[in-house]
XYZ file of N, CA and C in Angstrom:
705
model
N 99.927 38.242 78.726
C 98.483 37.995 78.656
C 97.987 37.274 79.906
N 98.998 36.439 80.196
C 98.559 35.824 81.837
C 98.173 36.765 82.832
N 98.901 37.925 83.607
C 98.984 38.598 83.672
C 97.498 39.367 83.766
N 97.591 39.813 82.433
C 96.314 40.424 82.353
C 95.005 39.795 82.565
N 94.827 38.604 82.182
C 94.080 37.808 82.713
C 93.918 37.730 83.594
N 94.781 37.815 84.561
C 94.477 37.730 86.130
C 93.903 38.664 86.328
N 94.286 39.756 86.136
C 94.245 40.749 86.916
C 92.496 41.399 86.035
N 92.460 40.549 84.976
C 90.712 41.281 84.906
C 89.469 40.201 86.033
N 90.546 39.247 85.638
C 89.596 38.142 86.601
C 89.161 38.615 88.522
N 90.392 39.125 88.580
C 90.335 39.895 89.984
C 89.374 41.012 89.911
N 89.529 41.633 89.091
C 88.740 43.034 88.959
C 87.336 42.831 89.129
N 87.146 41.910 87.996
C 85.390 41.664 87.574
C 85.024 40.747 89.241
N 85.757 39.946 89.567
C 85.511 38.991 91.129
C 85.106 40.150 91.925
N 86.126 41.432 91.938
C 85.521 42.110 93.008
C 84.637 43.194 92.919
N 83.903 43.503 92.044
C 82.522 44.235 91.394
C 82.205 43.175 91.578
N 81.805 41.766 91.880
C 80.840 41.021 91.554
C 80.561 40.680 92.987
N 81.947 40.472 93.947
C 81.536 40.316 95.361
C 80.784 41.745 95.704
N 81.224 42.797 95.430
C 80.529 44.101 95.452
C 78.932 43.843 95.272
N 78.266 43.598 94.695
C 76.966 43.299 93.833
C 76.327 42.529 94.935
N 77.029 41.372 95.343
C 76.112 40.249 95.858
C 76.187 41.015 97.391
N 77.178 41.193 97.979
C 77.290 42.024 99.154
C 76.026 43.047 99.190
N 75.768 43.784 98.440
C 74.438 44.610 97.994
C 73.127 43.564 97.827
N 72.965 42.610 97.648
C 72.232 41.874 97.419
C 71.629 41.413 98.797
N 73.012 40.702 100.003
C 72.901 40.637 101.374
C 72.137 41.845 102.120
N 72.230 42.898 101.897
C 71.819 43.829 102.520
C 72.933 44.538 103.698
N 72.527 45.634 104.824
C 73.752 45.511 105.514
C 73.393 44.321 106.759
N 73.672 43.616 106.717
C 73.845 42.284 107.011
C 75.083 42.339 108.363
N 75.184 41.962 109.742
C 76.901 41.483 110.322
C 76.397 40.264 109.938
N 78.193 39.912 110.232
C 78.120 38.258 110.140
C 77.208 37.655 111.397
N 77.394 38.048 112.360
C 76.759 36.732 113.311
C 74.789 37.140 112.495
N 74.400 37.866 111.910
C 72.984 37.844 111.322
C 73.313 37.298 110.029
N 73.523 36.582 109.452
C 73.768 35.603 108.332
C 73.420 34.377 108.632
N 72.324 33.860 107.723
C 71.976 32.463 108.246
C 72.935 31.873 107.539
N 72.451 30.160 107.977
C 73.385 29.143 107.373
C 73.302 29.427 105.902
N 72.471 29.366 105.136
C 72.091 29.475 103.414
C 72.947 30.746 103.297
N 72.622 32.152 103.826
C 73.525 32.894 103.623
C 74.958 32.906 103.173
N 75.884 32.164 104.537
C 76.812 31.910 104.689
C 77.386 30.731 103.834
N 76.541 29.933 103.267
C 76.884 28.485 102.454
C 76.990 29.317 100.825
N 76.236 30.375 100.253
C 76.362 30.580 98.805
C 77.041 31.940 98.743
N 77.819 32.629 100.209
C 78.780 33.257 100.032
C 79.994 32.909 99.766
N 80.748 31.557 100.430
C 81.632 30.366 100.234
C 81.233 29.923 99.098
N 80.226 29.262 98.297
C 80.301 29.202 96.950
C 80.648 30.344 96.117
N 80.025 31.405 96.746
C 80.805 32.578 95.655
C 81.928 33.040 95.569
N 82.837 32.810 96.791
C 84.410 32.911 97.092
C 84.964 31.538 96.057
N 84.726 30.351 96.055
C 84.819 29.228 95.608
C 84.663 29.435 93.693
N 84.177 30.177 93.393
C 84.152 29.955 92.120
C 84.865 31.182 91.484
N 85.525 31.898 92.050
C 86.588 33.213 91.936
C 87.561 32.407 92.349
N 87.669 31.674 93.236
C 89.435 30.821 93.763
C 90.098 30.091 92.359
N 88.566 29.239 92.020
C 88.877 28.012 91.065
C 89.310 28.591 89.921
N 88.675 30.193 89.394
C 88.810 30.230 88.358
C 90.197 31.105 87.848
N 90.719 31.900 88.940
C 92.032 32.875 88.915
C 92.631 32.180 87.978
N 93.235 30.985 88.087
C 94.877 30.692 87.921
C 94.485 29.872 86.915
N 93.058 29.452 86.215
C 92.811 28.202 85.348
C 93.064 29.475 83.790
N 93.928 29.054 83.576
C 94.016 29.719 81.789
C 93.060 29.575 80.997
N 91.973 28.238 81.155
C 91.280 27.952 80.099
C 89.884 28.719 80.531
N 89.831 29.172 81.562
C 88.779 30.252 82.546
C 88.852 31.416 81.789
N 88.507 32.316 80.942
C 88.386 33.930 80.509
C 87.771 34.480 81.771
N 88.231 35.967 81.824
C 87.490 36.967 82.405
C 85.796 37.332 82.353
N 85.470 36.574 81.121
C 83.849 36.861 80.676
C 82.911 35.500 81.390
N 83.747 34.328 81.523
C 83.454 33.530 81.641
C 83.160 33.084 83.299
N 84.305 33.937 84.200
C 84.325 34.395 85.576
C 82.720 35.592 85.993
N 82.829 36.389 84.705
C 81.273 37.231 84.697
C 80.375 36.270 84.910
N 80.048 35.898 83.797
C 78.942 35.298 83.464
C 78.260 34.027 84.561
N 79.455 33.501 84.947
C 79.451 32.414 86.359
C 78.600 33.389 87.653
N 79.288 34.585 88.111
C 79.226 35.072 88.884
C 77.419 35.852 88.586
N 77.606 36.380 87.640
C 76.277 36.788 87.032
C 75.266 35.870 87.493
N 74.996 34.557 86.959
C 73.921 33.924 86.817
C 73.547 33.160 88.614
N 75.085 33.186 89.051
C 74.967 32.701 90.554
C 74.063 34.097 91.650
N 74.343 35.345 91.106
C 74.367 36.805 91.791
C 72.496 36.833 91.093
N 72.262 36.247 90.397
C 70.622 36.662 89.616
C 69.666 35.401 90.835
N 70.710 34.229 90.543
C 69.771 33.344 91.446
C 69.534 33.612 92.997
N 70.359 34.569 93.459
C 70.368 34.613 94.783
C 69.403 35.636 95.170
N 69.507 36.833 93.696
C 68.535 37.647 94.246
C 67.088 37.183 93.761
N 67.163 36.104 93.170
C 65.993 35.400 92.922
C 64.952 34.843 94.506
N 66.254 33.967 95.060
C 65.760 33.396 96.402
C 65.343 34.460 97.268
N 66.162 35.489 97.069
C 65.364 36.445 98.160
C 64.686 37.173 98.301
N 64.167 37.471 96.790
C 62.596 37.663 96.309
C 61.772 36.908 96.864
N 61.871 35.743 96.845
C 61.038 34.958 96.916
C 60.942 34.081 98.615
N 61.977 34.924 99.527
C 61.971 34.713 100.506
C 61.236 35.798 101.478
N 60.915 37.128 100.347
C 60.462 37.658 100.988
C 59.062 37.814 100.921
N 58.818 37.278 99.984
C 57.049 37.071 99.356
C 56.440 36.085 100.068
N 57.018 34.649 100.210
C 56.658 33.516 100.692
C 57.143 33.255 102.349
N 56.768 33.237 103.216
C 56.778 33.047 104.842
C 57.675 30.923 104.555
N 56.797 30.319 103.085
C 57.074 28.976 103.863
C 58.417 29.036 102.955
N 58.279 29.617 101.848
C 59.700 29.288 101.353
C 60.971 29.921 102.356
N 60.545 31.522 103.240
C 61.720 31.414 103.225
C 62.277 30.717 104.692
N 61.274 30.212 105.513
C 61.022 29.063 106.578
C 62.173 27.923 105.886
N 61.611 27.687 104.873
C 62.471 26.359 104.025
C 63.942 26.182 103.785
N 64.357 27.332 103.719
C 65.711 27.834 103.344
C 66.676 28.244 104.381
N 66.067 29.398 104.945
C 67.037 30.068 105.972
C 66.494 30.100 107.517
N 65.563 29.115 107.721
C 65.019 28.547 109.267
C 64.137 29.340 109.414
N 64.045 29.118 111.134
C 62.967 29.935 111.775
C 63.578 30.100 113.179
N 63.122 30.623 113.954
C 63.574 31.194 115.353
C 62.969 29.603 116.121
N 64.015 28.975 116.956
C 63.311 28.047 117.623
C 63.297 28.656 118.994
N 61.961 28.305 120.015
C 61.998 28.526 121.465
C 62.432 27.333 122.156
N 63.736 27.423 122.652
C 64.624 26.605 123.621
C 63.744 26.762 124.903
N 63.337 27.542 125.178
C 62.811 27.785 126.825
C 61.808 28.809 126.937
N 60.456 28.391 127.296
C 59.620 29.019 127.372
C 58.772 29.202 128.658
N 59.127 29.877 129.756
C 58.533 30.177 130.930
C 59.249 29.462 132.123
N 60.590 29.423 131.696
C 61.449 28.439 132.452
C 61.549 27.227 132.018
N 60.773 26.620 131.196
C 61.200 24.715 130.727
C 61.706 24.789 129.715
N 62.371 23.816 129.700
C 62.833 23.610 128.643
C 62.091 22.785 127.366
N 62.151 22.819 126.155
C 62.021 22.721 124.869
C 62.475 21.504 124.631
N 62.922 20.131 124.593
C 63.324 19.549 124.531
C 63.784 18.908 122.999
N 62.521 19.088 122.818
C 62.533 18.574 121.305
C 63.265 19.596 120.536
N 62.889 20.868 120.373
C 63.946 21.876 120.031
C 65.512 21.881 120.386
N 65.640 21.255 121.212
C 67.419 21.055 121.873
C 68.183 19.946 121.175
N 66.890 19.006 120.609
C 67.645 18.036 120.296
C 67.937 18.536 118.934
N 66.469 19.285 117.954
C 66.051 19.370 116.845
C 67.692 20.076 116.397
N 68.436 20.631 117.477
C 69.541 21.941 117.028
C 70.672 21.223 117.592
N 70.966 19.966 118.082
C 71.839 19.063 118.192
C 72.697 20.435 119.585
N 71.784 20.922 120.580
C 72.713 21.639 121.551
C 72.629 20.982 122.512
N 73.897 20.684 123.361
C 74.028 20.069 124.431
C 73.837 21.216 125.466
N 73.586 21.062 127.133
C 73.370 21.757 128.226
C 74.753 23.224 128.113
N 76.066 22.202 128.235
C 77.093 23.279 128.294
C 77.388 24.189 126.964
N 77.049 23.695 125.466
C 76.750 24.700 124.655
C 75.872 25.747 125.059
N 74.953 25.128 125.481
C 73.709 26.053 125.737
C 73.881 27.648 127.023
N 74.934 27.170 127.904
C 75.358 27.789 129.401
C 76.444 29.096 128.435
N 76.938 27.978 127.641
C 78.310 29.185 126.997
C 77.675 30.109 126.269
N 76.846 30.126 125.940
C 75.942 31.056 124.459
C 75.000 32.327 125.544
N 74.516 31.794 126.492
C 73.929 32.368 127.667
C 74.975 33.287 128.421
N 76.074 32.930 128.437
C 77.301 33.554 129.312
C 77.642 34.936 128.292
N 77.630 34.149 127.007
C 77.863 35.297 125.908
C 76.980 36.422 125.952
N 75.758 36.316 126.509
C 74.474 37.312 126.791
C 74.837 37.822 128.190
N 75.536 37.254 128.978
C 75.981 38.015 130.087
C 74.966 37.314 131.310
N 74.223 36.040 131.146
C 73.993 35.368 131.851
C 74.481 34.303 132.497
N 74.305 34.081 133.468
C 75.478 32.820 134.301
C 74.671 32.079 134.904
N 73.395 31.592 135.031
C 73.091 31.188 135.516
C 71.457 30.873 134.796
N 71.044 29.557 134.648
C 69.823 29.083 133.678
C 68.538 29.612 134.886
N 68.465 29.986 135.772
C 67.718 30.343 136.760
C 67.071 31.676 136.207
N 67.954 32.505 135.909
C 67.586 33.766 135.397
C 66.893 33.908 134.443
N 66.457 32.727 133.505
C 66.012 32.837 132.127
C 64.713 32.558 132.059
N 63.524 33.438 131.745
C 62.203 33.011 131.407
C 62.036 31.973 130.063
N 62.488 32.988 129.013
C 62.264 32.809 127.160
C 63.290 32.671 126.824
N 63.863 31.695 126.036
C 64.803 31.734 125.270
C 64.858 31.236 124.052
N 65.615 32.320 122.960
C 65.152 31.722 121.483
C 66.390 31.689 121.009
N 66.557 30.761 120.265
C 67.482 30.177 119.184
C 67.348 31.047 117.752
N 68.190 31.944 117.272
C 67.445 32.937 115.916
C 68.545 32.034 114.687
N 67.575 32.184 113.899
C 68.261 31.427 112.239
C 69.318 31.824 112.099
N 70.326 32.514 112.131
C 71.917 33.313 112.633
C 72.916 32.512 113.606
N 72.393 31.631 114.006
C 72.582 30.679 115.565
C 72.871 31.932 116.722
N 72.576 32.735 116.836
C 72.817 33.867 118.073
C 71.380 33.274 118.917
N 71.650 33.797 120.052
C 70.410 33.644 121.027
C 69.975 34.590 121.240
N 68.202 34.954 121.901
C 67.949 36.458 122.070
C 67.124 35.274 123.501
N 67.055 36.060 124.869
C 66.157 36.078 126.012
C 65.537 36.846 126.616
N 65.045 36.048 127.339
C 64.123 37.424 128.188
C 64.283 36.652 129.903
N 64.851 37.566 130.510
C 64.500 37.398 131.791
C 63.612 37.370 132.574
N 63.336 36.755 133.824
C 62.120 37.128 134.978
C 63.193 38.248 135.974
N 61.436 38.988 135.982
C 61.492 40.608 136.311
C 62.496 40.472 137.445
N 62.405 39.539 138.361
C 63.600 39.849 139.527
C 64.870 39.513 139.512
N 65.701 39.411 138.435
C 66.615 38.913 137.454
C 67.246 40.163 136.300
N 66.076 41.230 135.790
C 66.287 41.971 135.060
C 66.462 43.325 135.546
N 67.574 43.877 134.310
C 68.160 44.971 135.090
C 66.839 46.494 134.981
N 67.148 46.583 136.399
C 66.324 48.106 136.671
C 66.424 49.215 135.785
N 65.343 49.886 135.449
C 65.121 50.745 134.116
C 64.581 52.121 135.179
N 65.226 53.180 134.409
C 64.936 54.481 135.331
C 63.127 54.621 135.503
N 62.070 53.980 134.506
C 61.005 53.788 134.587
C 60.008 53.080 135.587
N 60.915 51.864 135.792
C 60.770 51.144 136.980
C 60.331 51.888 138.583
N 61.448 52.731 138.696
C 61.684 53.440 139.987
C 60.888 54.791 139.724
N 59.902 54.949 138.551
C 59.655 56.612 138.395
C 60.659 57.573 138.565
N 61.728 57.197 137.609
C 62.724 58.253 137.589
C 62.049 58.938 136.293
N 62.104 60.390 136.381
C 62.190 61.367 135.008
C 63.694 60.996 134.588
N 63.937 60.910 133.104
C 65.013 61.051 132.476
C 65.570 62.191 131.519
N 66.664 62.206 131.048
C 66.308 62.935 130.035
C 67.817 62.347 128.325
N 67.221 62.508 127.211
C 67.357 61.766 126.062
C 68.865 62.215 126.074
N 70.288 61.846 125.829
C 71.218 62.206 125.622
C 71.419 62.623 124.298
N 72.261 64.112 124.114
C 72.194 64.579 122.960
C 73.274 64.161 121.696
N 73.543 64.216 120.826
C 75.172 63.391 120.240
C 76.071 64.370 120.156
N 77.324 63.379 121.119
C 78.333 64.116 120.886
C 79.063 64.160 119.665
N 79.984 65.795 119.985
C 80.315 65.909 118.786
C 82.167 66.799 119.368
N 83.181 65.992 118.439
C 85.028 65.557 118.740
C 85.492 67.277 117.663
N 85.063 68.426 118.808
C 85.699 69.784 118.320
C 87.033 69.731 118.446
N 87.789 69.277 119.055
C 89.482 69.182 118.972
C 90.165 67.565 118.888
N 91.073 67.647 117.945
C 91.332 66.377 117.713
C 92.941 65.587 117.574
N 93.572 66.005 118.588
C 95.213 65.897 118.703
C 95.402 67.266 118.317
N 94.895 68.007 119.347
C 95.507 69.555 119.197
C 95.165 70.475 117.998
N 94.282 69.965 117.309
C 93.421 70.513 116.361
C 92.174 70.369 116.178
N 91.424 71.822 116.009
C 89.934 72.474 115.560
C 89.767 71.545 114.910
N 88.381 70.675 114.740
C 87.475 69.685 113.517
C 87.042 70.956 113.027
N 86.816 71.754 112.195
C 86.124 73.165 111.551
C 84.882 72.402 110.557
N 85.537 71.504 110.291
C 83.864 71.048 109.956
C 83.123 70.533 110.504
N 82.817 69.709 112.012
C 82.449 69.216 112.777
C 81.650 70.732 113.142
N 82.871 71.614 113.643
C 82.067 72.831 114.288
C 81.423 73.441 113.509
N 81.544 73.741 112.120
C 80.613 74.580 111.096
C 79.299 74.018 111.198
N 78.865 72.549 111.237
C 78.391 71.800 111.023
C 76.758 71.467 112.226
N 78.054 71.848 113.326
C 76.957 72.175 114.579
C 76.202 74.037 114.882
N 76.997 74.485 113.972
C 76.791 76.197 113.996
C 77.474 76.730 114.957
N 78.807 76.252 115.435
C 79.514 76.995 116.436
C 80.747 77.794 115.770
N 81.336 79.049 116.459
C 82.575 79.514 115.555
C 83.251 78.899 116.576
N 84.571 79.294 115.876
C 85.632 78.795 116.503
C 85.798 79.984 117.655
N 85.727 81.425 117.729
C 85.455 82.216 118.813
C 84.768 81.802 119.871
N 83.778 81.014 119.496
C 82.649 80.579 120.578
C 83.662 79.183 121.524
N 84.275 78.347 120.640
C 85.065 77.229 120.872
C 86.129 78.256 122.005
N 86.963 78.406 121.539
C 88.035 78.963 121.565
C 87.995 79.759 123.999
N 86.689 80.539 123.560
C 85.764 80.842 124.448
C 85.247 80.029 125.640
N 84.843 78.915 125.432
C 84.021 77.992 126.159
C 85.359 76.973 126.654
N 86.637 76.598 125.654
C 87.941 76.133 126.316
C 88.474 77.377 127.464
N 88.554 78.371 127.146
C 89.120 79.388 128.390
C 88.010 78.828 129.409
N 87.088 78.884 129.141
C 86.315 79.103 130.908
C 86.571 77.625 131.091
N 86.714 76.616 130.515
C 87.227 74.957 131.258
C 88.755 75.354 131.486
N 89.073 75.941 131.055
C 90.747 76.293 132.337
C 91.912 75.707 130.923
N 91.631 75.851 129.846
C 92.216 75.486 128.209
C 92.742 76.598 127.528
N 93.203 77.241 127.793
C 93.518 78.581 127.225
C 93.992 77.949 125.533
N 95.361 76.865 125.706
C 95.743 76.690 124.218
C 95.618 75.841 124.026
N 95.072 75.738 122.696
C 94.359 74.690 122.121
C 95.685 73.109 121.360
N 96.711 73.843 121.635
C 97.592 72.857 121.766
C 97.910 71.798 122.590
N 97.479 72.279 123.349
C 97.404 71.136 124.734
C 96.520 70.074 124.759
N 95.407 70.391 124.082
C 94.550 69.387 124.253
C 94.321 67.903 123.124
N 94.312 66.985 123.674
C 94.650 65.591 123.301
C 93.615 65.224 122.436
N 92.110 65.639 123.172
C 90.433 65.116 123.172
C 89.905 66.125 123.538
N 89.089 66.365 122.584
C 87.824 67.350 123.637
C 86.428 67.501 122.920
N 85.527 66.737 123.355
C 84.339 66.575 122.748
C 83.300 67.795 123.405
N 81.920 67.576 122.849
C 80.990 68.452 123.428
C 79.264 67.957 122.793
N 78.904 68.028 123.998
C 77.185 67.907 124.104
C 76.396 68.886 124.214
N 75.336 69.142 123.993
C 74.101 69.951 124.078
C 73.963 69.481 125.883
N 73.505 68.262 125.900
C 73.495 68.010 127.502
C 74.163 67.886 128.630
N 75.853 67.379 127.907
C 76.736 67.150 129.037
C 78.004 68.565 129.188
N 77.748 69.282 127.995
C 79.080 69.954 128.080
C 80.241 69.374 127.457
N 81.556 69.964 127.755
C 82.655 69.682 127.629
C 83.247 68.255 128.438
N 84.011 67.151 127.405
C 85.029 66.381 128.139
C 86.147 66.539 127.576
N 87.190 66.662 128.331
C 88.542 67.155 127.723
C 89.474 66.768 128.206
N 90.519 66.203 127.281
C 91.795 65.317 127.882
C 92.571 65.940 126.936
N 93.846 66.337 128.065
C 94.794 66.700 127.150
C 96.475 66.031 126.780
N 97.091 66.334 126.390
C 98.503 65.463 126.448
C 98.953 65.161 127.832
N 98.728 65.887 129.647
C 99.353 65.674 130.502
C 98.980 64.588 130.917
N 99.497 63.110 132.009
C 99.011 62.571 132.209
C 98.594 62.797 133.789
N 98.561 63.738 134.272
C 98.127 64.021 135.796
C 96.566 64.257 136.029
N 96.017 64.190 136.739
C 94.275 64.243 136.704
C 94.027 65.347 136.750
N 94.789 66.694 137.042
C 93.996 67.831 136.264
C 94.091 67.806 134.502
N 94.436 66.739 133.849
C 94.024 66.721 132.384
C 92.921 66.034 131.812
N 92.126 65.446 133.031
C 91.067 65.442 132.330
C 89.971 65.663 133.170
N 89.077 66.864 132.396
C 87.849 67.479 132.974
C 86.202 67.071 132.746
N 85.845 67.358 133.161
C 84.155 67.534 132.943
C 83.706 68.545 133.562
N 82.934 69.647 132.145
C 81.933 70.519 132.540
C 80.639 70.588 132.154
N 79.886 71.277 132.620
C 78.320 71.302 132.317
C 77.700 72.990 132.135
């Protein structure tokens, strides 16, 4: 009966992390605020405590999990109705730096020192506080900025370049084998495949390692050799 006990207690824990996970939304971790992250650890926390306690039932692990999984989607009802409640709970975006100055009161308000601040910036691929117009602090603790224009990277728009939209590729051979549903999928036969590898210089389809294909780029194709005629690009 121990035993079984466990093992419903596990069961119902993980339909119930299931549930609240649905509740989060699709969510990554670094977009999880603090509140987020604090009544997911309570919800791990009350599945730990209750596994191994005998005097804990399986209904009783429900019902815990239940009423914790109702309140949460309670708060976020109500986080999404109310601007101050959900301000109250799961923050707000602070501006660290706005037109080059710094925020001060905000730096302190988030207890960040200068070299926290350089490392989180480095993580954005900035090195240098010179480069930074705007900078915001988001309820997640991630940072989002904005650069000054002579700092930011050149956009084909910038220069009046015409562009054009890249189409999605799509993995027709896959360790020496046809995807047939990939290709059904795009409306190609395998004749047509089969076809379009001869004229890239592929006669057998054994050979090939990788071989994707675009509407815009064509064929890329790598095959088992490792010499540089094994891997091509056509158009």
């Amino acid at each position: 009966m121990t035993y079984m006990n466990i093992g419903l207690k596990l069961f119902f824990g993980l339909i119930a992390l299931l549930l609240v996970t649905r509740l989060l939304g699709k969510k990554e971790i670094s977009q999880l605020t603090p509140f987020d992250f604090v009544y997911s650890i309570v919800l791990g926390g009350i599945l730990e405590e209750s596994i191994y306690d005998n005097k804990i039932s399986a209904l009783h692990v429900w019902f815990a999990v239940a009423v914790w999984g109702m309140l949460l989607f309670i708060i976020e009802n109500l986080s999404k109705r109310s601007n101050k409640f959900r301000v109250l709970l799961k923050g707000e975006t602070s501006i660290l730096i706005r037109n080059g100055e710094f925020n001060l009161k905000e730096l302190e308000a988030n207890h960040l020192e200068m070299e926290q601040l350089r490392i989180m910036l480095r993580q954005q691929g900035v090195f240098s506080l010179r480069e930074v117009c705007d900078l915001y602090l988001e309820p997640g603790g991630t940072v989002s900025l904005k650069k000054y224009a002579e700092f930011d990277t050149v956009t084909p728009a910038m220069l009046n370049v015409k562009t054009k939209n890249d189409t999605m590729n799509f993995l027709f051979v896959d360790e020496g084998e046809i995807n047939e549903e990939i290709l059904k999928y795009t409306g190609k036969s395998k004749e047509w495949l089969y076809d379009e590898l001869r004229k890239e210089g592929f006669p057998t389809i054994q050979d090939i390692l990788y071989a994707e294909w675009s509407q815009t780029d064509g064929f890329f194709i790598k095959t088992y050799t490792n010499n540089k005629d094994g891997i091509r690009k056509g158009n």
